[in-house]
Amino acid sequence: MAGNITLTMIKPDAVKKNYIGPILKMINEAGFRIVAMKYTKLSKEKAGEFYAVHKERSFYGELVDFMSSGPIVAAILEKENAVEDFRKLIGATDPSKADEGTIRKLYAASIGENAVHGSDSDENAAIEGDFHFSKLERF
Ligand code: GDP
């Protein structure tokens, strides 16, 4: 059964370019409810922990440096079929391959600096939600 939450991060590139507002507008208009949200910055250590699954990949160092390079917005989003529907809304990892009208097509510059994160499974949505938020921070 599909779960009803996903975890997103508006990444440092999109924050720097003042895209927080437009991206949140798209998230709201697509029918997601914000359960939890914070403006924060990941240390290198925390970014490394978040992306530990990619530790062996060639781009891991670059990814950790990028994700700790500036503030991000982290949020838990709720909607039926949240993980899959949010992946559709954000588009492909590489913005040049993302569908028209998706967040990455509109706001991302490259495969590395791609504006937003979205969980890839219900299991990871739960793990990533717990990474950023306590129970008291969810409404
Ligand atoms: P996602 O689930 O669409 O975010 O993609 P992945 O799980 O495959 O990769 C996680 C993140 O690593 C991506 O969102 C990118 O920020 C980064 N990434 C993936 N592939 C590359 C790459 O080839 N080069 C660089 N620099 N970063 C990458």
PDB file of C-alpha atoms and ligand atoms in Angstrom:
ATOM      1  CA  MET A   1       0.000   0.000   0.000  1.00  0.00           C
ATOM      2  CA  ALA A   2       1.361   3.438  -0.907  1.00  0.00           C
ATOM      3  CA  GLY A   3       2.273   5.644   2.045  1.00  0.00           C
ATOM      4  CA  ASN A   4       1.055   9.176   2.486  1.00  0.00           C
ATOM      5  CA  ILE A   5       4.221  11.122   3.333  1.00  0.00           C
ATOM      6  CA  THR A   6       7.399  12.117   1.547  1.00  0.00           C
ATOM      7  CA  LEU A   7      10.431  14.185   2.532  1.00  0.00           C
ATOM      8  CA  THR A   8      11.611  17.071   0.415  1.00  0.00           C
ATOM      9  CA  MET A   9      14.529  19.457   0.611  1.00  0.00           C
ATOM     10  CA  ILE A  10      14.752  22.662  -1.397  1.00  0.00           C
ATOM     11  CA  LYS A  11      18.470  22.467  -2.114  1.00  0.00           C
ATOM     12  CA  PRO A  12      21.098  25.249  -1.678  1.00  0.00           C
ATOM     13  CA  ASP A  13      21.073  26.213  -5.395  1.00  0.00           C
ATOM     14  CA  ALA A  14      17.315  26.894  -5.406  1.00  0.00           C
ATOM     15  CA  VAL A  15      17.436  28.730  -2.070  1.00  0.00           C
ATOM     16  CA  LYS A  16      20.248  30.965  -3.379  1.00  0.00           C
ATOM     17  CA  LYS A  17      18.247  31.818  -6.500  1.00  0.00           C
ATOM     18  CA  ASN A  18      15.175  32.818  -4.439  1.00  0.00           C
ATOM     19  CA  TYR A  19      13.071  29.872  -5.633  1.00  0.00           C
ATOM     20  CA  ILE A  20      11.706  28.872  -2.212  1.00  0.00           C
ATOM     21  CA  GLY A  21       8.435  30.715  -2.841  1.00  0.00           C
ATOM     22  CA  PRO A  22       7.745  29.441  -6.373  1.00  0.00           C
ATOM     23  CA  ILE A  23       8.631  25.852  -5.403  1.00  0.00           C
ATOM     24  CA  LEU A  24       6.392  25.892  -2.308  1.00  0.00           C
ATOM     25  CA  LYS A  25       3.587  27.315  -4.472  1.00  0.00           C
ATOM     26  CA  MET A  26       3.898  24.365  -6.866  1.00  0.00           C
ATOM     27  CA  ILE A  27       3.922  21.936  -3.938  1.00  0.00           C
ATOM     28  CA  ASN A  28       0.747  23.505  -2.493  1.00  0.00           C
ATOM     29  CA  GLU A  29      -1.017  23.632  -5.843  1.00  0.00           C
ATOM     30  CA  ALA A  30      -0.227  19.950  -6.442  1.00  0.00           C
ATOM     31  CA  GLY A  31      -2.235  19.138  -3.301  1.00  0.00           C
ATOM     32  CA  PHE A  32       0.470  18.356  -0.766  1.00  0.00           C
ATOM     33  CA  ARG A  33      -0.102  19.365   2.859  1.00  0.00           C
ATOM     34  CA  ILE A  34       2.904  20.569   4.867  1.00  0.00           C
ATOM     35  CA  VAL A  35       3.271  18.390   7.978  1.00  0.00           C
ATOM     36  CA  ALA A  36       6.632  19.833   9.074  1.00  0.00           C
ATOM     37  CA  MET A  37       9.012  22.441   7.682  1.00  0.00           C
ATOM     38  CA  LYS A  38      12.309  24.122   8.611  1.00  0.00           C
ATOM     39  CA  TYR A  39      14.924  26.482   7.165  1.00  0.00           C
ATOM     40  CA  THR A  40      18.236  24.981   8.126  1.00  0.00           C
ATOM     41  CA  LYS A  41      21.775  24.190   6.976  1.00  0.00           C
ATOM     42  CA  LEU A  42      23.362  20.761   6.871  1.00  0.00           C
ATOM     43  CA  SER A  43      26.912  20.341   8.162  1.00  0.00           C
ATOM     44  CA  LYS A  44      29.208  18.266   5.924  1.00  0.00           C
ATOM     45  CA  GLU A  45      28.827  15.442   8.395  1.00  0.00           C
ATOM     46  CA  LYS A  46      24.997  15.541   8.335  1.00  0.00           C
ATOM     47  CA  ALA A  47      24.908  15.840   4.529  1.00  0.00           C
ATOM     48  CA  GLY A  48      27.218  12.825   4.325  1.00  0.00           C
ATOM     49  CA  GLU A  49      24.928  10.909   6.649  1.00  0.00           C
ATOM     50  CA  PHE A  50      21.804  11.816   4.669  1.00  0.00           C
ATOM     51  CA  TYR A  51      23.378  10.622   1.395  1.00  0.00           C
ATOM     52  CA  ALA A  52      25.325   7.673   2.889  1.00  0.00           C
ATOM     53  CA  VAL A  53      23.637   5.328   0.403  1.00  0.00           C
ATOM     54  CA  HIS A  54      25.648   7.071  -2.358  1.00  0.00           C
ATOM     55  CA  LYS A  55      28.999   6.791  -0.511  1.00  0.00           C
ATOM     56  CA  GLU A  56      30.616   4.639  -3.202  1.00  0.00           C
ATOM     57  CA  ARG A  57      29.456   6.829  -6.110  1.00  0.00           C
ATOM     58  CA  SER A  58      31.974   9.076  -7.900  1.00  0.00           C
ATOM     59  CA  PHE A  59      29.900  12.185  -7.181  1.00  0.00           C
ATOM     60  CA  TYR A  60      29.501  11.621  -3.424  1.00  0.00           C
ATOM     61  CA  GLY A  61      32.115  14.216  -2.369  1.00  0.00           C
ATOM     62  CA  GLU A  62      30.676  16.791  -4.735  1.00  0.00           C
ATOM     63  CA  LEU A  63      27.155  16.033  -3.504  1.00  0.00           C
ATOM     64  CA  VAL A  64      28.118  16.414   0.166  1.00  0.00           C
ATOM     65  CA  ASP A  65      29.974  19.687  -0.520  1.00  0.00           C
ATOM     66  CA  PHE A  66      27.005  21.044  -2.462  1.00  0.00           C
ATOM     67  CA  MET A  67      24.346  20.026   0.070  1.00  0.00           C
ATOM     68  CA  SER A  68      26.320  21.640   2.920  1.00  0.00           C
ATOM     69  CA  SER A  69      27.169  24.792   0.923  1.00  0.00           C
ATOM     70  CA  GLY A  70      24.192  26.873   2.060  1.00  0.00           C
ATOM     71  CA  PRO A  71      20.786  26.817   3.723  1.00  0.00           C
ATOM     72  CA  ILE A  72      18.027  24.441   2.638  1.00  0.00           C
ATOM     73  CA  VAL A  73      14.316  24.090   3.358  1.00  0.00           C
ATOM     74  CA  ALA A  74      13.363  20.617   4.602  1.00  0.00           C
ATOM     75  CA  ALA A  75       9.723  19.546   4.755  1.00  0.00           C
ATOM     76  CA  ILE A  76       7.521  16.526   5.298  1.00  0.00           C
ATOM     77  CA  LEU A  77       4.664  16.546   2.780  1.00  0.00           C
ATOM     78  CA  GLU A  78       1.412  14.610   3.025  1.00  0.00           C
ATOM     79  CA  LYS A  79      -0.819  13.405   0.208  1.00  0.00           C
ATOM     80  CA  GLU A  80      -2.203  10.095  -0.932  1.00  0.00           C
ATOM     81  CA  ASN A  81       0.542   8.290  -2.902  1.00  0.00           C
ATOM     82  CA  ALA A  82       2.967  11.014  -1.762  1.00  0.00           C
ATOM     83  CA  VAL A  83       6.301   9.482  -2.823  1.00  0.00           C
ATOM     84  CA  GLU A  84       5.301   8.670  -6.392  1.00  0.00           C
ATOM     85  CA  ASP A  85       3.259  11.819  -6.966  1.00  0.00           C
ATOM     86  CA  PHE A  86       6.062  14.026  -5.640  1.00  0.00           C
ATOM     87  CA  ARG A  87       8.669  12.311  -7.845  1.00  0.00           C
ATOM     88  CA  LYS A  88       6.380  13.112 -10.792  1.00  0.00           C
ATOM     89  CA  LEU A  89       6.108  16.743  -9.699  1.00  0.00           C
ATOM     90  CA  ILE A  90       9.892  17.186  -9.395  1.00  0.00           C
ATOM     91  CA  GLY A  91      10.869  15.341 -12.605  1.00  0.00           C
ATOM     92  CA  ALA A  92      14.015  13.419 -13.576  1.00  0.00           C
ATOM     93  CA  THR A  93      17.282  13.766 -11.610  1.00  0.00           C
ATOM     94  CA  ASP A  94      18.890  15.384 -14.671  1.00  0.00           C
ATOM     95  CA  PRO A  95      16.857  18.546 -15.402  1.00  0.00           C
ATOM     96  CA  SER A  96      17.636  18.312 -19.126  1.00  0.00           C
ATOM     97  CA  LYS A  97      15.684  15.037 -19.105  1.00  0.00           C
ATOM     98  CA  ALA A  98      12.870  16.264 -16.835  1.00  0.00           C
ATOM     99  CA  ASP A  99       9.337  16.668 -18.236  1.00  0.00           C
ATOM    100  CA  GLU A 100       8.033  20.130 -19.060  1.00  0.00           C
ATOM    101  CA  GLY A 101       6.380  21.844 -16.117  1.00  0.00           C
ATOM    102  CA  THR A 102       8.251  19.860 -13.453  1.00  0.00           C
ATOM    103  CA  ILE A 103      10.106  21.623 -10.643  1.00  0.00           C
ATOM    104  CA  ARG A 104      13.514  20.472 -11.869  1.00  0.00           C
ATOM    105  CA  LYS A 105      12.754  21.456 -15.473  1.00  0.00           C
ATOM    106  CA  LEU A 106      11.763  24.933 -14.293  1.00  0.00           C
ATOM    107  CA  TYR A 107      14.266  25.591 -11.527  1.00  0.00           C
ATOM    108  CA  ALA A 108      17.275  23.208 -11.711  1.00  0.00           C
ATOM    109  CA  ALA A 109      20.562  23.909 -13.456  1.00  0.00           C
ATOM    110  CA  SER A 110      22.327  20.532 -13.617  1.00  0.00           C
ATOM    111  CA  ILE A 111      22.202  16.890 -12.509  1.00  0.00           C
ATOM    112  CA  GLY A 112      24.156  17.798  -9.360  1.00  0.00           C
ATOM    113  CA  GLU A 113      22.500  21.117  -8.514  1.00  0.00           C
ATOM    114  CA  ASN A 114      18.955  20.001  -9.168  1.00  0.00           C
ATOM    115  CA  ALA A 115      16.863  22.243  -6.887  1.00  0.00           C
ATOM    116  CA  VAL A 116      14.910  19.654  -4.889  1.00  0.00           C
ATOM    117  CA  HIS A 117      15.070  16.292  -3.180  1.00  0.00           C
ATOM    118  CA  GLY A 118      12.197  13.833  -3.026  1.00  0.00           C
ATOM    119  CA  SER A 119      12.210  10.487  -1.199  1.00  0.00           C
ATOM    120  CA  ASP A 120      12.347   7.442  -3.485  1.00  0.00           C
ATOM    121  CA  SER A 121      10.332   4.999  -1.347  1.00  0.00           C
ATOM    122  CA  ASP A 122       7.907   4.948   1.587  1.00  0.00           C
ATOM    123  CA  GLU A 123      10.621   3.359   3.724  1.00  0.00           C
ATOM    124  CA  ASN A 124      13.110   6.124   2.915  1.00  0.00           C
ATOM    125  CA  ALA A 125      10.437   8.803   3.397  1.00  0.00           C
ATOM    126  CA  ALA A 126      10.014   7.608   6.994  1.00  0.00           C
ATOM    127  CA  ILE A 127      13.793   7.437   7.594  1.00  0.00           C
ATOM    128  CA  GLU A 128      14.398  10.873   6.028  1.00  0.00           C
ATOM    129  CA  GLY A 129      11.471  12.425   7.910  1.00  0.00           C
ATOM    130  CA  ASP A 130      12.991  11.182  11.176  1.00  0.00           C
ATOM    131  CA  PHE A 131      16.407  12.532  10.089  1.00  0.00           C
ATOM    132  CA  HIS A 132      15.080  16.109   9.973  1.00  0.00           C
ATOM    133  CA  PHE A 133      12.123  16.226  12.370  1.00  0.00           C
ATOM    134  CA  SER A 134      11.068  15.114  15.831  1.00  0.00           C
ATOM    135  CA  LYS A 135       7.459  14.109  16.536  1.00  0.00           C
ATOM    136  CA  LEU A 136       6.853  17.470  18.244  1.00  0.00           C
ATOM    137  CA  GLU A 137       7.725  19.326  15.029  1.00  0.00           C
ATOM    138  CA  ARG A 138       4.931  17.650  13.022  1.00  0.00           C
ATOM    139  CA  PHE A 139       1.411  19.029  12.724  1.00  0.00           C
TER     140      PHE A 139
HETATM  141  P1  GDP B   1      17.261  11.654  -7.072  1.00  0.00           P
HETATM  142  O1  GDP B   1      16.590  10.549  -6.289  1.00  0.00           O
HETATM  143  O2  GDP B   1      16.510  12.046  -8.309  1.00  0.00           O
HETATM  144  O3  GDP B   1      17.605  12.847  -6.218  1.00  0.00           O
HETATM  145  O4  GDP B   1      18.644  11.067  -7.627  1.00  0.00           O
HETATM  146  P2  GDP B   1      19.727  10.065  -6.996  1.00  0.00           P
HETATM  147  O5  GDP B   1      19.202   9.391  -5.760  1.00  0.00           O
HETATM  148  O6  GDP B   1      20.222   9.209  -8.113  1.00  0.00           O
HETATM  149  O7  GDP B   1      20.929  11.038  -6.604  1.00  0.00           O
HETATM  150  C1  GDP B   1      20.860  11.822  -5.427  1.00  0.00           C
HETATM  151  C2  GDP B   1      21.419  13.188  -5.738  1.00  0.00           C
HETATM  152  O8  GDP B   1      22.799  13.080  -6.071  1.00  0.00           O
HETATM  153  C3  GDP B   1      20.796  13.874  -6.961  1.00  0.00           C
HETATM  154  O9  GDP B   1      19.578  14.513  -6.679  1.00  0.00           O
HETATM  155  C4  GDP B   1      21.885  14.869  -7.326  1.00  0.00           C
HETATM  156  O10 GDP B   1      21.865  16.032  -6.481  1.00  0.00           O
HETATM  157  C5  GDP B   1      23.148  14.073  -7.014  1.00  0.00           C
HETATM  158  N1  GDP B   1      23.640  13.419  -8.235  1.00  0.00           N
HETATM  159  C6  GDP B   1      23.122  12.343  -8.906  1.00  0.00           C
HETATM  160  N2  GDP B   1      23.852  12.036  -9.987  1.00  0.00           N
HETATM  161  C7  GDP B   1      24.872  12.935 -10.017  1.00  0.00           C
HETATM  162  C8  GDP B   1      25.993  13.157 -10.895  1.00  0.00           C
HETATM  163  O11 GDP B   1      26.194  12.434 -11.890  1.00  0.00           O
HETATM  164  N3  GDP B   1      26.829  14.186 -10.567  1.00  0.00           N
HETATM  165  C9  GDP B   1      26.652  14.989  -9.484  1.00  0.00           C
HETATM  166  N4  GDP B   1      27.518  15.983  -9.226  1.00  0.00           N
HETATM  167  N5  GDP B   1      25.613  14.806  -8.627  1.00  0.00           N
HETATM  168  C10 GDP B   1      24.745  13.811  -8.896  1.00  0.00           C
END
